[in-house]
């Protein structure tokens, strides 16, 4: 059988039996990067290719399915200077991504990450987003790298045709900060560094016409945050519908800084020397800094509710974090911004219980109800500082366990 397709930018004809694995055909065509873990050539995922704009396992594609396809293998990275023909390299899939598909390219002395956004996110609810958000990721990641090069990886290039970004990979020794927190490791130095980094980026991007123009598009923010976290939640909790709907224009229309929009412990890696590496910028936009602060601190509060035996330490860490951030920002009135964060924090807490992306580690219904109760107090209360909020939450957690 002859199959006409496009391989690494050239029109070619592949030959073989209709049910031959595409991986085998590509390998014998000279694409030696497409390896096979089944016969000990490579590791699981090393048969990764870009097939019609998506990262796929070539072992799972039959030759006849490649008719008219646009195929790219790791050899296509030669023209970008990312890999070199005289240096060995391997390509391996990463596992577990909700919003993205990713693979690692390993070569002598260097590891790079290839990342492509999913059109449909890997969650229970029906949740779609434009894969072109990878361009936002590349631009935002690059901005962070320029602001805090010690805490953000360098971007190598962006493939606009296939919506794929390539950047330096984080060191293999890194550990997700979320794992530390859930293990009961509360490193106040790391916590402070996360808020220092956020404050630096907010300060440097504040009131910047150039940044505002580069990150003006909020479509992805709507698809991945406003729709699943706010509009969906308003339908689940009509008792808070007025407050939730009133919050939407505040976070959408108040444009002051580059907002990461996914600033959370799962996207912060901790090195052995306790330095940090910040990842996942695909929802970045020019908007309200309160969203980043509330979104981030929400993850800390949820862990306080989940691990109530450590709540005093966790909430103390929370106030140290927010004291750091509000003490560093210079682009707005810190007290006013802090007051904006409190009801937004309540809404986001509720969203991680009853929204489209519930916190996977909170499985106890009693704890879920505690979070709902605490969220309600913040949404409708008159609190204006994180210290007030932490004190209230601590009292509620103590009373809940009596």
PDB file of N, CA, C and O in Angstrom, residues 64-120:
ATOM      1  N   UNK A  64      -2.633   2.930   7.053  1.00  0.00           N
ATOM      2  CA  UNK A  64      -3.709   3.438   6.195  1.00  0.00           C
ATOM      3  C   UNK A  64      -4.337   4.709   6.766  1.00  0.00           C
ATOM      4  O   UNK A  64      -4.888   5.537   6.035  1.00  0.00           O
ATOM      5  N   UNK A  65      -4.229   4.901   8.091  1.00  0.00           N
ATOM      6  CA  UNK A  65      -4.789   6.090   8.727  1.00  0.00           C
ATOM      7  C   UNK A  65      -3.959   7.338   8.463  1.00  0.00           C
ATOM      8  O   UNK A  65      -4.404   8.449   8.763  1.00  0.00           O
ATOM      9  N   UNK A  66      -2.771   7.165   7.912  1.00  0.00           N
ATOM     10  CA  UNK A  66      -1.885   8.307   7.663  1.00  0.00           C
ATOM     11  C   UNK A  66      -2.103   8.948   6.308  1.00  0.00           C
ATOM     12  O   UNK A  66      -1.431   9.928   5.971  1.00  0.00           O
ATOM     13  N   UNK A  67      -3.041   8.437   5.526  1.00  0.00           N
ATOM     14  CA  UNK A  67      -3.313   9.018   4.207  1.00  0.00           C
ATOM     15  C   UNK A  67      -3.697  10.490   4.361  1.00  0.00           C
ATOM     16  O   UNK A  67      -4.634  10.856   5.066  1.00  0.00           O
ATOM     17  N   UNK A  68      -2.902  11.364   3.706  1.00  0.00           N
ATOM     18  CA  UNK A  68      -3.175  12.798   3.722  1.00  0.00           C
ATOM     19  C   UNK A  68      -2.799  13.501   5.010  1.00  0.00           C
ATOM     20  O   UNK A  68      -3.052  14.694   5.168  1.00  0.00           O
ATOM     21  N   UNK A  69      -2.181  12.777   5.923  1.00  0.00           N
ATOM     22  CA  UNK A  69      -1.865  13.357   7.233  1.00  0.00           C
ATOM     23  C   UNK A  69      -0.643  14.269   7.168  1.00  0.00           C
ATOM     24  O   UNK A  69       0.210  14.161   6.283  1.00  0.00           O
ATOM     25  N   UNK A  70      -0.571  15.175   8.131  1.00  0.00           N
ATOM     26  CA  UNK A  70       0.599  16.030   8.325  1.00  0.00           C
ATOM     27  C   UNK A  70       1.334  15.500   9.561  1.00  0.00           C
ATOM     28  O   UNK A  70       0.799  15.533  10.668  1.00  0.00           O
ATOM     29  N   UNK A  71       2.532  14.973   9.369  1.00  0.00           N
ATOM     30  CA  UNK A  71       3.258  14.287  10.430  1.00  0.00           C
ATOM     31  C   UNK A  71       4.574  15.005  10.713  1.00  0.00           C
ATOM     32  O   UNK A  71       5.282  15.397   9.778  1.00  0.00           O
ATOM     33  N   UNK A  72       4.868  15.157  11.983  1.00  0.00           N
ATOM     34  CA  UNK A  72       6.174  15.681  12.383  1.00  0.00           C
ATOM     35  C   UNK A  72       6.762  14.768  13.440  1.00  0.00           C
ATOM     36  O   UNK A  72       6.069  14.328  14.353  1.00  0.00           O
ATOM     37  N   UNK A  73       8.052  14.483  13.294  1.00  0.00           N
ATOM     38  CA  UNK A  73       8.772  13.711  14.300  1.00  0.00           C
ATOM     39  C   UNK A  73       9.807  14.631  14.948  1.00  0.00           C
ATOM     40  O   UNK A  73       9.945  15.800  14.574  1.00  0.00           O
ATOM     41  N   UNK A  74      10.545  14.082  15.905  1.00  0.00           N
ATOM     42  CA  UNK A  74      11.555  14.899  16.586  1.00  0.00           C
ATOM     43  C   UNK A  74      12.596  15.437  15.610  1.00  0.00           C
ATOM     44  O   UNK A  74      13.221  16.467  15.880  1.00  0.00           O
ATOM     45  N   UNK A  75      12.775  14.771  14.460  1.00  0.00           N
ATOM     46  CA  UNK A  75      13.732  15.268  13.467  1.00  0.00           C
ATOM     47  C   UNK A  75      13.373  16.673  12.990  1.00  0.00           C
ATOM     48  O   UNK A  75      14.241  17.428  12.545  1.00  0.00           O
ATOM     49  N   UNK A  76      12.084  17.042  13.070  1.00  0.00           N
ATOM     50  CA  UNK A  76      11.672  18.382  12.633  1.00  0.00           C
ATOM     51  C   UNK A  76      12.266  19.463  13.526  1.00  0.00           C
ATOM     52  O   UNK A  76      12.300  20.642  13.147  1.00  0.00           O
ATOM     53  N   UNK A  77      12.724  19.090  14.717  1.00  0.00           N
ATOM     54  CA  UNK A  77      13.330  20.057  15.629  1.00  0.00           C
ATOM     55  C   UNK A  77      14.765  20.394  15.235  1.00  0.00           C
ATOM     56  O   UNK A  77      15.350  21.339  15.767  1.00  0.00           O
ATOM     57  N   UNK A  78      15.334  19.647  14.285  1.00  0.00           N
ATOM     58  CA  UNK A  78      16.692  19.937  13.837  1.00  0.00           C
ATOM     59  C   UNK A  78      16.784  21.341  13.250  1.00  0.00           C
ATOM     60  O   UNK A  78      17.727  22.083  13.513  1.00  0.00           O
ATOM     61  N   UNK A  79      15.766  21.713  12.460  1.00  0.00           N
ATOM     62  CA  UNK A  79      15.801  23.026  11.811  1.00  0.00           C
ATOM     63  C   UNK A  79      15.691  24.159  12.812  1.00  0.00           C
ATOM     64  O   UNK A  79      16.085  25.294  12.537  1.00  0.00           O
ATOM     65  N   UNK A  80      15.147  23.866  14.002  1.00  0.00           N
ATOM     66  CA  UNK A  80      15.023  24.887  15.040  1.00  0.00           C
ATOM     67  C   UNK A  80      16.290  24.976  15.890  1.00  0.00           C
ATOM     68  O   UNK A  80      16.420  25.872  16.723  1.00  0.00           O
ATOM     69  N   UNK A  81      17.202  24.033  15.706  1.00  0.00           N
ATOM     70  CA  UNK A  81      18.409  24.017  16.502  1.00  0.00           C
ATOM     71  C   UNK A  81      18.211  23.490  17.906  1.00  0.00           C
ATOM     72  O   UNK A  81      19.092  23.609  18.756  1.00  0.00           O
ATOM     73  N   UNK A  82      17.023  22.895  18.153  1.00  0.00           N
ATOM     74  CA  UNK A  82      16.730  22.366  19.482  1.00  0.00           C
ATOM     75  C   UNK A  82      17.498  21.080  19.727  1.00  0.00           C
ATOM     76  O   UNK A  82      17.988  20.821  20.821  1.00  0.00           O
ATOM     77  N   UNK A  83      17.581  20.237  18.699  1.00  0.00           N
ATOM     78  CA  UNK A  83      18.393  19.022  18.777  1.00  0.00           C
ATOM     79  C   UNK A  83      19.356  19.022  17.604  1.00  0.00           C
ATOM     80  O   UNK A  83      19.204  19.793  16.653  1.00  0.00           O
ATOM     81  N   UNK A  84      20.355  18.163  17.670  1.00  0.00           N
ATOM     82  CA  UNK A  84      21.369  18.107  16.626  1.00  0.00           C
ATOM     83  C   UNK A  84      21.552  16.659  16.169  1.00  0.00           C
ATOM     84  O   UNK A  84      21.482  15.732  16.978  1.00  0.00           O
ATOM     85  N   UNK A  85      21.775  16.507  14.891  1.00  0.00           N
ATOM     86  CA  UNK A  85      21.810  15.164  14.312  1.00  0.00           C
ATOM     87  C   UNK A  85      22.943  14.307  14.856  1.00  0.00           C
ATOM     88  O   UNK A  85      22.872  13.082  14.845  1.00  0.00           O
ATOM     89  N   UNK A  86      24.018  14.941  15.341  1.00  0.00           N
ATOM     90  CA  UNK A  86      25.159  14.169  15.819  1.00  0.00           C
ATOM     91  C   UNK A  86      25.131  13.925  17.324  1.00  0.00           C
ATOM     92  O   UNK A  86      26.082  13.374  17.882  1.00  0.00           O
ATOM     93  N   UNK A  87      24.029  14.315  17.995  1.00  0.00           N
ATOM     94  CA  UNK A  87      23.907  14.111  19.441  1.00  0.00           C
ATOM     95  C   UNK A  87      22.673  13.245  19.713  1.00  0.00           C
ATOM     96  O   UNK A  87      21.579  13.571  19.247  1.00  0.00           O
ATOM     97  N   UNK A  88      22.804  12.152  20.445  1.00  0.00           N
ATOM     98  CA  UNK A  88      21.653  11.271  20.722  1.00  0.00           C
ATOM     99  C   UNK A  88      20.563  12.001  21.511  1.00  0.00           C
ATOM    100  O   UNK A  88      20.848  12.903  22.312  1.00  0.00           O
ATOM    101  N   UNK A  89      19.319  11.612  21.270  1.00  0.00           N
ATOM    102  CA  UNK A  89      18.201  12.205  22.000  1.00  0.00           C
ATOM    103  C   UNK A  89      17.085  11.184  22.119  1.00  0.00           C
ATOM    104  O   UNK A  89      17.018  10.211  21.373  1.00  0.00           O
ATOM    105  N   UNK A  90      16.198  11.411  23.091  1.00  0.00           N
ATOM    106  CA  UNK A  90      15.026  10.561  23.297  1.00  0.00           C
ATOM    107  C   UNK A  90      13.809  11.440  23.510  1.00  0.00           C
ATOM    108  O   UNK A  90      13.915  12.553  24.029  1.00  0.00           O
ATOM    109  N   UNK A  91      12.641  10.932  23.110  1.00  0.00           N
ATOM    110  CA  UNK A  91      11.382  11.630  23.321  1.00  0.00           C
ATOM    111  C   UNK A  91      10.468  10.730  24.145  1.00  0.00           C
ATOM    112  O   UNK A  91      10.238   9.578  23.788  1.00  0.00           O
ATOM    113  N   UNK A  92       9.960  11.238  25.263  1.00  0.00           N
ATOM    114  CA  UNK A  92       9.115  10.444  26.160  1.00  0.00           C
ATOM    115  C   UNK A  92       7.899  11.244  26.596  1.00  0.00           C
ATOM    116  O   UNK A  92       8.014  12.419  26.974  1.00  0.00           O
ATOM    117  N   UNK A  93       6.726  10.605  26.554  1.00  0.00           N
ATOM    118  CA  UNK A  93       5.496  11.236  27.003  1.00  0.00           C
ATOM    119  C   UNK A  93       5.518  11.488  28.506  1.00  0.00           C
ATOM    120  O   UNK A  93       6.074  10.708  29.274  1.00  0.00           O
ATOM    121  N   UNK A  94       4.861  12.586  28.911  1.00  0.00           N
ATOM    122  CA  UNK A  94       4.552  12.820  30.324  1.00  0.00           C
ATOM    123  C   UNK A  94       3.108  12.381  30.564  1.00  0.00           C
ATOM    124  O   UNK A  94       2.296  12.380  29.645  1.00  0.00           O
ATOM    125  N   UNK A  95       2.784  12.036  31.793  1.00  0.00           N
ATOM    126  CA  UNK A  95       1.454  11.521  32.100  1.00  0.00           C
ATOM    127  C   UNK A  95       0.699  12.460  33.028  1.00  0.00           C
ATOM    128  O   UNK A  95       1.297  13.233  33.770  1.00  0.00           O
ATOM    129  N   UNK A  96      -0.636  12.391  32.971  1.00  0.00           N
ATOM    130  CA  UNK A  96      -1.467  13.002  33.993  1.00  0.00           C
ATOM    131  C   UNK A  96      -1.924  14.423  33.739  1.00  0.00           C
ATOM    132  O   UNK A  96      -2.599  15.003  34.575  1.00  0.00           O
ATOM    133  N   UNK A  97      -1.591  15.033  32.602  1.00  0.00           N
ATOM    134  CA  UNK A  97      -1.997  16.411  32.370  1.00  0.00           C
ATOM    135  C   UNK A  97      -3.485  16.545  32.124  1.00  0.00           C
ATOM    136  O   UNK A  97      -4.060  15.811  31.315  1.00  0.00           O
ATOM    137  N   UNK A  98      -4.133  17.492  32.796  1.00  0.00           N
ATOM    138  CA  UNK A  98      -5.558  17.737  32.608  1.00  0.00           C
ATOM    139  C   UNK A  98      -5.803  18.604  31.381  1.00  0.00           C
ATOM    140  O   UNK A  98      -6.670  18.315  30.561  1.00  0.00           O
ATOM    141  N   UNK A  99      -5.032  19.666  31.227  1.00  0.00           N
ATOM    142  CA  UNK A  99      -5.285  20.614  30.147  1.00  0.00           C
ATOM    143  C   UNK A  99      -4.314  20.485  28.984  1.00  0.00           C
ATOM    144  O   UNK A  99      -4.543  21.089  27.936  1.00  0.00           O
ATOM    145  N   UNK A 100      -3.240  19.734  29.143  1.00  0.00           N
ATOM    146  CA  UNK A 100      -2.208  19.664  28.108  1.00  0.00           C
ATOM    147  C   UNK A 100      -1.676  18.249  27.922  1.00  0.00           C
ATOM    148  O   UNK A 100      -1.772  17.408  28.812  1.00  0.00           O
ATOM    149  N   UNK A 101      -1.101  18.033  26.744  1.00  0.00           N
ATOM    150  CA  UNK A 101      -0.312  16.846  26.457  1.00  0.00           C
ATOM    151  C   UNK A 101       1.139  17.304  26.422  1.00  0.00           C
ATOM    152  O   UNK A 101       1.449  18.362  25.865  1.00  0.00           O
ATOM    153  N   UNK A 102       2.038  16.538  27.009  1.00  0.00           N
ATOM    154  CA  UNK A 102       3.429  16.971  27.067  1.00  0.00           C
ATOM    155  C   UNK A 102       4.373  15.801  26.858  1.00  0.00           C
ATOM    156  O   UNK A 102       4.036  14.651  27.145  1.00  0.00           O
ATOM    157  N   UNK A 103       5.553  16.104  26.349  1.00  0.00           N
ATOM    158  CA  UNK A 103       6.597  15.104  26.161  1.00  0.00           C
ATOM    159  C   UNK A 103       7.938  15.736  26.484  1.00  0.00           C
ATOM    160  O   UNK A 103       8.129  16.947  26.316  1.00  0.00           O
ATOM    161  N   UNK A 104       8.863  14.915  26.957  1.00  0.00           N
ATOM    162  CA  UNK A 104      10.210  15.377  27.271  1.00  0.00           C
ATOM    163  C   UNK A 104      11.168  14.959  26.161  1.00  0.00           C
ATOM    164  O   UNK A 104      11.125  13.827  25.676  1.00  0.00           O
ATOM    165  N   UNK A 105      12.018  15.881  25.754  1.00  0.00           N
ATOM    166  CA  UNK A 105      13.113  15.572  24.835  1.00  0.00           C
ATOM    167  C   UNK A 105      14.392  15.609  25.653  1.00  0.00           C
ATOM    168  O   UNK A 105      14.728  16.646  26.244  1.00  0.00           O
ATOM    169  N   UNK A 106      15.063  14.488  25.699  1.00  0.00           N
ATOM    170  CA  UNK A 106      16.293  14.401  26.485  1.00  0.00           C
ATOM    171  C   UNK A 106      17.480  14.230  25.550  1.00  0.00           C
ATOM    172  O   UNK A 106      17.496  13.348  24.697  1.00  0.00           O
ATOM    173  N   UNK A 107      18.451  15.104  25.698  1.00  0.00           N
ATOM    174  CA  UNK A 107      19.673  15.029  24.922  1.00  0.00           C
ATOM    175  C   UNK A 107      20.841  15.269  25.872  1.00  0.00           C
ATOM    176  O   UNK A 107      20.633  15.502  27.058  1.00  0.00           O
ATOM    177  N   UNK A 108      22.048  15.204  25.380  1.00  0.00           N
ATOM    178  CA  UNK A 108      23.204  15.304  26.256  1.00  0.00           C
ATOM    179  C   UNK A 108      23.215  16.624  27.029  1.00  0.00           C
ATOM    180  O   UNK A 108      23.317  17.703  26.441  1.00  0.00           O
ATOM    181  N   UNK A 109      23.087  16.527  28.356  1.00  0.00           N
ATOM    182  CA  UNK A 109      23.187  17.701  29.201  1.00  0.00           C
ATOM    183  C   UNK A 109      22.005  18.629  29.180  1.00  0.00           C
ATOM    184  O   UNK A 109      22.056  19.720  29.756  1.00  0.00           O
ATOM    185  N   UNK A 110      20.905  18.234  28.546  1.00  0.00           N
ATOM    186  CA  UNK A 110      19.762  19.151  28.441  1.00  0.00           C
ATOM    187  C   UNK A 110      18.462  18.367  28.319  1.00  0.00           C
ATOM    188  O   UNK A 110      18.403  17.355  27.614  1.00  0.00           O
ATOM    189  N   UNK A 111      17.432  18.843  29.014  1.00  0.00           N
ATOM    190  CA  UNK A 111      16.102  18.258  28.899  1.00  0.00           C
ATOM    191  C   UNK A 111      15.116  19.372  28.577  1.00  0.00           C
ATOM    192  O   UNK A 111      15.114  20.421  29.228  1.00  0.00           O
ATOM    193  N   UNK A 112      14.295  19.137  27.552  1.00  0.00           N
ATOM    194  CA  UNK A 112      13.314  20.128  27.119  1.00  0.00           C
ATOM    195  C   UNK A 112      11.911  19.549  27.199  1.00  0.00           C
ATOM    196  O   UNK A 112      11.732  18.334  27.093  1.00  0.00           O
ATOM    197  N   UNK A 113      10.938  20.411  27.371  1.00  0.00           N
ATOM    198  CA  UNK A 113       9.541  19.996  27.424  1.00  0.00           C
ATOM    199  C   UNK A 113       8.813  20.479  26.183  1.00  0.00           C
ATOM    200  O   UNK A 113       8.898  21.659  25.827  1.00  0.00           O
ATOM    201  N   UNK A 114       8.107  19.566  25.520  1.00  0.00           N
ATOM    202  CA  UNK A 114       7.236  19.903  24.393  1.00  0.00           C
ATOM    203  C   UNK A 114       5.805  19.839  24.913  1.00  0.00           C
ATOM    204  O   UNK A 114       5.388  18.827  25.487  1.00  0.00           O
ATOM    205  N   UNK A 115       5.043  20.892  24.718  1.00  0.00           N
ATOM    206  CA  UNK A 115       3.730  20.987  25.347  1.00  0.00           C
ATOM    207  C   UNK A 115       2.684  21.462  24.348  1.00  0.00           C
ATOM    208  O   UNK A 115       2.909  22.416  23.607  1.00  0.00           O
ATOM    209  N   UNK A 116       1.534  20.784  24.354  1.00  0.00           N
ATOM    210  CA  UNK A 116       0.424  21.139  23.476  1.00  0.00           C
ATOM    211  C   UNK A 116      -0.882  21.111  24.264  1.00  0.00           C
ATOM    212  O   UNK A 116      -1.147  20.168  25.017  1.00  0.00           O
ATOM    213  N   UNK A 117      -1.708  22.142  24.116  1.00  0.00           N
ATOM    214  CA  UNK A 117      -2.963  22.218  24.851  1.00  0.00           C
ATOM    215  C   UNK A 117      -4.007  21.251  24.312  1.00  0.00           C
ATOM    216  O   UNK A 117      -4.121  21.048  23.102  1.00  0.00           O
ATOM    217  N   UNK A 118      -4.757  20.628  25.218  1.00  0.00           N
ATOM    218  CA  UNK A 118      -5.874  19.767  24.820  1.00  0.00           C
ATOM    219  C   UNK A 118      -7.060  20.639  24.387  1.00  0.00           C
ATOM    220  O   UNK A 118      -7.358  21.649  25.023  1.00  0.00           O
ATOM    221  N   UNK A 119      -7.771  20.214  23.337  1.00  0.00           N
ATOM    222  CA  UNK A 119      -8.995  20.909  22.942  1.00  0.00           C
ATOM    223  C   UNK A 119     -10.118  20.605  23.927  1.00  0.00           C
ATOM    224  O   UNK A 119     -10.967  21.456  24.201  1.00  0.00           O
ATOM    225  N   UNK A 120     -10.130  19.381  24.450  1.00  0.00           N
ATOM    226  CA  UNK A 120     -11.075  18.989  25.489  1.00  0.00           C
ATOM    227  C   UNK A 120     -10.285  18.542  26.701  1.00  0.00           C
ATOM    228  O   UNK A 120      -9.458  17.647  26.604  1.00  0.00           O
TER     229      UNK A 120
END
